[in-house]
Coordinates of C-alpha atoms and ligand atoms in Angstrom, one line a residue:
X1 CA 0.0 0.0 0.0
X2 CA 1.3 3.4 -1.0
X3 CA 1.1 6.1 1.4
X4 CA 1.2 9.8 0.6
X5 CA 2.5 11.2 4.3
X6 CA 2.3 15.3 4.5
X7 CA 4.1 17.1 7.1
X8 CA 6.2 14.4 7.3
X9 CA 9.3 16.1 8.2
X10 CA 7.7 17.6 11.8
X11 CA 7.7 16.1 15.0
X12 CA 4.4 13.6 14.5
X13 CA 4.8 12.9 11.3
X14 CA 8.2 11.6 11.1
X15 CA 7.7 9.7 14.4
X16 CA 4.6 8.4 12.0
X17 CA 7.2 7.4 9.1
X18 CA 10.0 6.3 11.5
X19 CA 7.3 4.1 13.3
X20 CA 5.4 2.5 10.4
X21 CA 8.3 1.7 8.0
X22 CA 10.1 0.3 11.4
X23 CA 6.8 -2.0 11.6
X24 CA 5.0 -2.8 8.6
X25 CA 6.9 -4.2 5.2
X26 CA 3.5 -3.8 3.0
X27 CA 3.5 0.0 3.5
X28 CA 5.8 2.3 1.3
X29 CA 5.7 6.4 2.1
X30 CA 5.8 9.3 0.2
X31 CA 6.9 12.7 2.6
X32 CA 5.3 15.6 0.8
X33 CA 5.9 19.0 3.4
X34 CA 6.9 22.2 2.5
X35 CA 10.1 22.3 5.1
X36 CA 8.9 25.4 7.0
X37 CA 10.7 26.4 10.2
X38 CA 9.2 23.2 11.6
X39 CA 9.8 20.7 9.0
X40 CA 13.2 19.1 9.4
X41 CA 14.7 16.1 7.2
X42 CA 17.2 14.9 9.9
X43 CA 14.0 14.1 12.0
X44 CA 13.7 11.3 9.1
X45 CA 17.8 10.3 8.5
X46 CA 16.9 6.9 9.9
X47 CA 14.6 6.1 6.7
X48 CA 16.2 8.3 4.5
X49 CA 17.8 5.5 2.6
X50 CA 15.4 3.0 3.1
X51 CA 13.4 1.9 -1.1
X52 CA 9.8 2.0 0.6
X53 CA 10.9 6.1 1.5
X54 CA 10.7 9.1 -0.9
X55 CA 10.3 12.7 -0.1
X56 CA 9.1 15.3 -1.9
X57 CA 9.2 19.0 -1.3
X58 CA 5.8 20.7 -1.9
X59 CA 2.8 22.7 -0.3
X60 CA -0.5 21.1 0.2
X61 CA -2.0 24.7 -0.5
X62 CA -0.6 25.0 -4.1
X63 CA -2.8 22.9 -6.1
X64 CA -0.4 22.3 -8.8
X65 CA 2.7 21.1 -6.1
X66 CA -0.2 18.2 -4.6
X67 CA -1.2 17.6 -8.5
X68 CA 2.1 16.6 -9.7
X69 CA 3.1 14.4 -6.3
X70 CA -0.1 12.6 -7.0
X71 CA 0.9 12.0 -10.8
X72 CA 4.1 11.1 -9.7
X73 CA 3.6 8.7 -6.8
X74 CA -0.2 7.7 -7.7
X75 CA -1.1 7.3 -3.3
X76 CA -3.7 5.1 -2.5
X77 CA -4.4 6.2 1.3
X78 CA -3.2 10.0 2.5
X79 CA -2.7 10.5 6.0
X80 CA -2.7 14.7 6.6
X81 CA -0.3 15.8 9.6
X82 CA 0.9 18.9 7.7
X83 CA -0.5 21.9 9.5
X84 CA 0.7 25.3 11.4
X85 CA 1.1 23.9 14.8
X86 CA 1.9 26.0 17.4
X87 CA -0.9 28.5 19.3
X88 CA 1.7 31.3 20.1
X89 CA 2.7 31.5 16.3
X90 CA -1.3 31.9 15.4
X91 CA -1.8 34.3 17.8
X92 CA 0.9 36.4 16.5
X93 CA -0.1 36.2 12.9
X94 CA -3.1 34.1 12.2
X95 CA -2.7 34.0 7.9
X96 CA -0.8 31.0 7.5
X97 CA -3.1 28.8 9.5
X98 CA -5.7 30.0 7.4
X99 CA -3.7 29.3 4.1
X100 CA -2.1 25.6 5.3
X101 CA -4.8 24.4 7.8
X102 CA -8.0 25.3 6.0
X103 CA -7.1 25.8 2.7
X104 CA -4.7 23.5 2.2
X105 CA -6.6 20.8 3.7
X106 CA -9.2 21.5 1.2
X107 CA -7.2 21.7 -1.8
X108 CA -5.8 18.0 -0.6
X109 CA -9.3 16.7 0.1
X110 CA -9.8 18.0 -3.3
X111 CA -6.9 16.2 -5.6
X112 CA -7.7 13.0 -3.2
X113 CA -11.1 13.2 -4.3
X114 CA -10.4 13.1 -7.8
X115 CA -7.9 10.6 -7.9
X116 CA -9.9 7.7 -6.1
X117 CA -8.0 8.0 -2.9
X118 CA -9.4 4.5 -0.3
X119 CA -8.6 6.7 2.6
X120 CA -8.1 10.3 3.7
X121 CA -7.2 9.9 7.6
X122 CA -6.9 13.8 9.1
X123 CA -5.1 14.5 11.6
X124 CA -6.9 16.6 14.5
X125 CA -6.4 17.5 17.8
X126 CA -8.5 18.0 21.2
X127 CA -7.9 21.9 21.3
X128 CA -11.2 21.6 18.5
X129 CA -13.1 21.0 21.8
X130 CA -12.4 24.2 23.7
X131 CA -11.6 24.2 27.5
X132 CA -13.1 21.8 30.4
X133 CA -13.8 22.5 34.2
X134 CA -12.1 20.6 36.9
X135 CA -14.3 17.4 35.4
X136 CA -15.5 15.5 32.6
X137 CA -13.0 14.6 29.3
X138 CA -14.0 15.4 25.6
X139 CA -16.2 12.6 23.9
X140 CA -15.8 12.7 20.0
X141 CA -19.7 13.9 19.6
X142 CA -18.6 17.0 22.4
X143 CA -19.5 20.3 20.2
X144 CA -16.3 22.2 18.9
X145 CA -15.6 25.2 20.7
X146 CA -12.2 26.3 19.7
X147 CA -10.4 29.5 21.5
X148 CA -7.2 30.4 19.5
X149 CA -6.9 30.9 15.5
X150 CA -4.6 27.7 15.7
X151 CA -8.0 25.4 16.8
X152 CA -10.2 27.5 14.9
X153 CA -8.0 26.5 11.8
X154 CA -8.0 22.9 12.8
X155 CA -12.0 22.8 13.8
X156 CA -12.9 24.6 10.5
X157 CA -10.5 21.8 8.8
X158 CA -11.9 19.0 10.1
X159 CA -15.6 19.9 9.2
X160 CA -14.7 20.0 5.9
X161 CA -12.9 16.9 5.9
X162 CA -16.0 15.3 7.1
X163 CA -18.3 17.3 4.9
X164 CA -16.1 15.6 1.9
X165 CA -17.7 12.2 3.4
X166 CA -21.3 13.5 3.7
X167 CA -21.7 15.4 0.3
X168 CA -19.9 13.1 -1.8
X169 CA -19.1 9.5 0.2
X170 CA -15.3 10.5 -0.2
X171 CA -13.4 7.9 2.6
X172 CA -12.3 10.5 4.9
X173 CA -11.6 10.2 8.8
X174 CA -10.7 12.3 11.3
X175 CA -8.7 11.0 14.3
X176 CA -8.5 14.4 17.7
X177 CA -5.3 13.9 19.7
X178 CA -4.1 15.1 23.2
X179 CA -0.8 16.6 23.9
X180 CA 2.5 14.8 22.1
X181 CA 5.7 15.0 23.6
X182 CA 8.7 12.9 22.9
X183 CA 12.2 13.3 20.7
X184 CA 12.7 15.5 17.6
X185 CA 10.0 18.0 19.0
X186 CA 10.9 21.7 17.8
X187 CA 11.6 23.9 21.2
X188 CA 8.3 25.9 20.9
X189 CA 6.2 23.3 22.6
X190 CA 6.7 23.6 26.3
X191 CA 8.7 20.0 26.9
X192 CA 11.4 21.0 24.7
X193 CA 11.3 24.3 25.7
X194 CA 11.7 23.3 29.3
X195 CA 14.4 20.7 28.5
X196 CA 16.8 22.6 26.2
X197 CA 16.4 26.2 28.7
X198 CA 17.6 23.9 31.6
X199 CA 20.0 22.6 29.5
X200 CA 21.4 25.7 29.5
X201 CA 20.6 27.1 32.5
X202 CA 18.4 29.7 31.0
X203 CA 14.9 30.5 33.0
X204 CA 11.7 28.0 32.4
X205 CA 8.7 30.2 31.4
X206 CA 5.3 29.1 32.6
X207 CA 2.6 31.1 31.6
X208 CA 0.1 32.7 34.3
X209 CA -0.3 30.8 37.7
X210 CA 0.9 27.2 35.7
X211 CA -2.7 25.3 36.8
X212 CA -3.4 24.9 33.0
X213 CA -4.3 21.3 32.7
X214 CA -2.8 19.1 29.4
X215 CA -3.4 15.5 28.5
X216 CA 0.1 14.1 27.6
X217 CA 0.8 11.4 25.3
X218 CA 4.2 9.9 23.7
X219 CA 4.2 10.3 20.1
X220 CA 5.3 7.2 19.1
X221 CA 2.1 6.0 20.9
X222 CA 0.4 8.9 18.9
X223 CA 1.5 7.4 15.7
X224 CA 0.8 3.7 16.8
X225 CA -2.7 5.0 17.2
X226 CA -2.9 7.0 13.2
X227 CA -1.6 3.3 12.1
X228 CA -4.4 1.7 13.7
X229 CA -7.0 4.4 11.8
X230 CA -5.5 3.4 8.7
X231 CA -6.1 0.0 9.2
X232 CA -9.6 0.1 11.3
X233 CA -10.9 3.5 11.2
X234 CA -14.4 3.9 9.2
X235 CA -15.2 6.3 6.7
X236 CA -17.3 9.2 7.9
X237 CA -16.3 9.0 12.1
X238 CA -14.2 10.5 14.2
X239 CA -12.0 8.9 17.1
X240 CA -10.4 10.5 19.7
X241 CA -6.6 9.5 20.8
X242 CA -5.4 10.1 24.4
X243 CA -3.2 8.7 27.7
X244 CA -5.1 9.4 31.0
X245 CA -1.9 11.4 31.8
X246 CA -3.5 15.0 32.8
X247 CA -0.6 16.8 34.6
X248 CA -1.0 21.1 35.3
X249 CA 1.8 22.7 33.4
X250 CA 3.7 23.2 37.1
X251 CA 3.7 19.4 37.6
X252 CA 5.2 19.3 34.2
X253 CA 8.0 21.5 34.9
X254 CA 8.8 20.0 38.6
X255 CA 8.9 16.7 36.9
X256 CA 11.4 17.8 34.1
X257 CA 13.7 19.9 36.6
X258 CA 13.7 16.3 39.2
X259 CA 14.7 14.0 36.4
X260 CA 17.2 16.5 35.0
X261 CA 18.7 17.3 39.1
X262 CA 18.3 21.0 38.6
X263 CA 16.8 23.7 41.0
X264 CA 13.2 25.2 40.8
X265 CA 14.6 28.7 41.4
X266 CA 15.1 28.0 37.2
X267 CA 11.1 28.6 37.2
X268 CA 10.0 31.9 36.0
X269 CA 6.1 33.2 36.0
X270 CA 5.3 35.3 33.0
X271 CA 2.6 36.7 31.5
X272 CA -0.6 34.3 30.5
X273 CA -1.6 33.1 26.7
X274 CA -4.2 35.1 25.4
X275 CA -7.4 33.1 25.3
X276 CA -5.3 30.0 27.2
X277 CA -7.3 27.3 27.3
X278 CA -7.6 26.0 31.1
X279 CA -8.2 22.2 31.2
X280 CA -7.6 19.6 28.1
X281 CA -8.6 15.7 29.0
X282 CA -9.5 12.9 26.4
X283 CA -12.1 10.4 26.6
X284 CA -10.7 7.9 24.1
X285 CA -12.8 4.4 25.0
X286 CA -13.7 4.4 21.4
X287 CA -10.9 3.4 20.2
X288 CA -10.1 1.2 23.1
X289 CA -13.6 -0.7 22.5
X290 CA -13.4 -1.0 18.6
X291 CA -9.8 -1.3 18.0
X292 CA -8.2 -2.7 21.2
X293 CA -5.9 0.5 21.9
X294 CA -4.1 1.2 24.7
X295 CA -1.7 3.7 26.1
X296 CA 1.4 1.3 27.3
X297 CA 3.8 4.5 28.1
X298 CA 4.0 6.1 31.8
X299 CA 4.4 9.9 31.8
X300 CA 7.7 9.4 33.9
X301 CA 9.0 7.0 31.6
X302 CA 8.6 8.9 28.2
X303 CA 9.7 12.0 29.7
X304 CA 13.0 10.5 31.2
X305 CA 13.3 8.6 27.8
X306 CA 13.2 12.4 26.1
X307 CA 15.1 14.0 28.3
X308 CA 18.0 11.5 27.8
X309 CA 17.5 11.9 23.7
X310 CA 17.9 15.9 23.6
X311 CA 20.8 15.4 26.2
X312 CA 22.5 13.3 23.6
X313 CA 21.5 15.6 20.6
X314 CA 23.4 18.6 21.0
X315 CA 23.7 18.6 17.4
X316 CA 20.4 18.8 16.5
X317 CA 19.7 21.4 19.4
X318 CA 22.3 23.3 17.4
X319 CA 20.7 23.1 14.3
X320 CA 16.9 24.5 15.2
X321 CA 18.6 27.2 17.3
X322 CA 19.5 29.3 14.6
X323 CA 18.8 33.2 14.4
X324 CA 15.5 32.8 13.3
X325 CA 14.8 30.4 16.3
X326 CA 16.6 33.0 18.4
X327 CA 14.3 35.7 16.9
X328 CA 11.2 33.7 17.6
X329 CA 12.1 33.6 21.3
X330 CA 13.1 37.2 21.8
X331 CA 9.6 37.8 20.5
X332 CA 7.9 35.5 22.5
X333 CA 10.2 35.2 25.8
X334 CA 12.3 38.3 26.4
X335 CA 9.7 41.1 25.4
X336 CA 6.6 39.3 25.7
X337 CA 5.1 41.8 28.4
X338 CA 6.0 44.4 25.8
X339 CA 4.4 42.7 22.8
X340 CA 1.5 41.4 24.8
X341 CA 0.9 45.1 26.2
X342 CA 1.2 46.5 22.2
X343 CA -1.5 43.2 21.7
X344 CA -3.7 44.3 24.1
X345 CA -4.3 48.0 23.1
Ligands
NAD401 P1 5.1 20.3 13.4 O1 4.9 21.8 13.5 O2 6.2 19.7 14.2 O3 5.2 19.9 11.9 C1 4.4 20.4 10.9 C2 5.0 19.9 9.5 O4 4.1 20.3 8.5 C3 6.4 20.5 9.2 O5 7.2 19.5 8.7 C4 6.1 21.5 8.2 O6 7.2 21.7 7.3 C5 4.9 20.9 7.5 N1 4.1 21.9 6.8 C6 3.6 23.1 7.3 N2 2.9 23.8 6.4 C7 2.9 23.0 5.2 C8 2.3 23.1 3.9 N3 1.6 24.2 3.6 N4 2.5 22.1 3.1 C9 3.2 21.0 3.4 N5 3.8 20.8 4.6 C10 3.6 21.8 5.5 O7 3.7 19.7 13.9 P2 3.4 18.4 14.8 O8 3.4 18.8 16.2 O9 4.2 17.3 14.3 O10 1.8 18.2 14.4 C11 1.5 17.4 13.3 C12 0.0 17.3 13.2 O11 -0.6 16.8 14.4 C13 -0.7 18.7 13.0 O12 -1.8 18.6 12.1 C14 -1.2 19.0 14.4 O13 -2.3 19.9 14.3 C15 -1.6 17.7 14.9 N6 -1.5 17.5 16.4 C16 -0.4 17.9 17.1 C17 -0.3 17.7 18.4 C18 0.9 18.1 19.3 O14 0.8 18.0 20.5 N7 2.0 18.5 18.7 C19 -1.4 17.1 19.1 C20 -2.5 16.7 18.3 C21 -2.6 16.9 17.0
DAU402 O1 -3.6 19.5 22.6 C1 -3.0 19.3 21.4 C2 -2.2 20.5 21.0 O2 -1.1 20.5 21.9 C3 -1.8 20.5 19.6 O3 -2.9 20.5 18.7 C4 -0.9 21.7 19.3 O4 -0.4 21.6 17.9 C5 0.3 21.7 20.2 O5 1.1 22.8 20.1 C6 -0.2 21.6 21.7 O6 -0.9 22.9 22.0 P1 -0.7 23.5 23.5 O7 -1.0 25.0 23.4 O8 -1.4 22.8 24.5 O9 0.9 23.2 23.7 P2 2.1 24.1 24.2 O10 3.3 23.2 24.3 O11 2.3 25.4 23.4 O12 1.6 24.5 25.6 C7 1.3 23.5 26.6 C8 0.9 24.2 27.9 O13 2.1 24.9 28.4 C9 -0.1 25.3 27.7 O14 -0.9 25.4 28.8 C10 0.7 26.6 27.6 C11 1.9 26.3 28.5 N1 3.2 26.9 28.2 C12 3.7 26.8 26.9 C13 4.9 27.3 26.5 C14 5.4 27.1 25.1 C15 3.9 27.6 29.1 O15 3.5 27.7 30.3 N2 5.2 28.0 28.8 C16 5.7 28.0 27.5 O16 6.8 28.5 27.2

């Protein structure tokens, strides 16, 4: 089976590539990602040799980039990871999560339509759902009730994804995951963020009073979970993926500092996420029931196992911590109670 792969070259979606061609001989990938700041092809030197492996550079927004892979490679099943990712960046400027996550989505579903695609599998996350209370976990039929332009994006893709099922009986799933964390993650996200800063003995920034609650799952386990959908997953329904590990964003950051033997006095309070979502938690029996899923990986274990890798990957550290990476944080880190205040006017 020939798979067309997009985002392939971030964090998920090479753990996706790494994991599947590590497990299954019948599959052969095609990578199609643009390689923006995120996409990286060392994530991916492990297959890069490997005959069932091909990349190809491309945007799924340009039609005539996703024509030509498809004449090229002829993919029976896509699976769509290739998306802006990260809330801060959409808060900051909001157009290329319109462009990528909406209309590049569409412009996918579109070619994949014509070409007789078996199976469109899009990848979602919870932060469609909105915020919870103290209780309760999203349930796939919860109503979407997204808070930054980064879920909006993803909520507005996934009803068209589905819509592509209703009007026309296209194949199309969409699977809603919890918070990923593991190796290869770009230092945006707040694990890598907190690992590399200690690291390097810089400050760890946690926004407002660090009670945000996140749901936090190891990638690979992530990806085990997409491979499943592609295997099981019907046409038409939506299944949520999650661990059980809910942990408050101060937990998180205790956790990292114990495992890593440095002092808490590296924790610095600063100024809160506009529109931060308080409380994320999955109900994921679904899957459990119809497909026999389980999460086998203990918070504790996955993030010692994560810490270890970026401790050993200095080089690639090096490599994403470039000027514009240094930029990025300036913006976001060292002035952010100026640019919030200049937001906020
Ligand atoms: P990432 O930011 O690490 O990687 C995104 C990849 O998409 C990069 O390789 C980038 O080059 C590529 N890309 C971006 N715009 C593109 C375009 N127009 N055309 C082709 N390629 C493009 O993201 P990630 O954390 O690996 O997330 C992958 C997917 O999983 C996303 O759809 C995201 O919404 C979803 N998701 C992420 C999480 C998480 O915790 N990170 C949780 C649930 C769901
Ligand atoms: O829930 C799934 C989502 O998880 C994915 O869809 C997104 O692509 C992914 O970015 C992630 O979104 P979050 O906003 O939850 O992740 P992030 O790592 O940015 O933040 C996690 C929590 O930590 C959140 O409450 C904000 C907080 N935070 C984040 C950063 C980067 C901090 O306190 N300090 C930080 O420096």
């Amino acid at each position: 089976m020939k798979v067309l792969v997009t985002g392939g070259a971030g964090f998920i979606g090479s753990s996706f590539i790494r994991y599947v061609l590590r497990n299954r001989e019948d599959i052969e990938i095609v990578n199609f990602d643009k390689l923006t700041y995120a996409g990286n092809l060392r994530n991916l030197e492990e297959v890069s040799t490997d005959p069932r492996y091909a990349f190809v550079r491309g945007d799924i927004a340009e039609p005539d980039h996703v024509g030509a892979v498809f004449q090229q490679h002829h993919p029976e099943v896509v699976v769509n990871f290739a998306a802006e990712t990260h809330v801060d960046r959409s808060i900051e400027d909001t157009t290329p999560f319109l462009r990528t996550n909406v209309a590049g989505t569409q412009c996918l579903l579109e070619q994949s339509r014509r070409s007789g695609i078996t199976k469109f599998i899009q990848i979602s996350t919870d932060e469609v759902y909105g915020s919870l209370g103290t209780q309760g976990a999203f349930r796939e039929d919860t109503p979407l009730d997204p808070s930054s332009p980064y879920s909006a994006s993803k909520a507005s893709a996934d009803i068209w994804t589905l819509s592509y099922f209703k009007t026309f009986g296209f194949p199309a799933l969409v699977t809603r995951c919890s918070n990923n964390y593991g190796p290869f993650q770009f230092p945006e996200k707040l694990i890598p963020v907190l690992v590399t800063n200690a690291m390097e003995g810089r400050m760890l920034p946690i926004y407002g009073d660090g009670l945000n609650v996140r749901e936090w799952i190891f990638a690979d386990e992530h990806s085990r979970a997409v491979l499943m959908a592609l295997d099981l997953g019907r046409a038409g329904e939506v299944y949520n993926i999650g661990s059980g590990h809910e942990k408050t964003n101060l937990e998180v950051v205790r956790e990292v500092l114990r495992i890593m033997g440095k002092p808490e006095s590296l924790i610095q309070f600063v100024k809160d996420r506009p529109g931060h979502d308080r409380r994320y938690a999955i109900d994921c029996s679904k899957i459990q029931r119809e497909w026999g899923w389980q999460s086998a990986v203990g918070f504790g274990a996955g993030l010692a196992e994560t810490i270890a890798w970026y401790q050993s990957r200095q080089d690639w550290i090096q490599g994403i911590k470039d000027a514009s990476y240094l930029s990025y944080y300036d913006r976001m880190y060292t002035r952010r109670d100026e640019t919030l205040s200049r937001l906020n006017r």
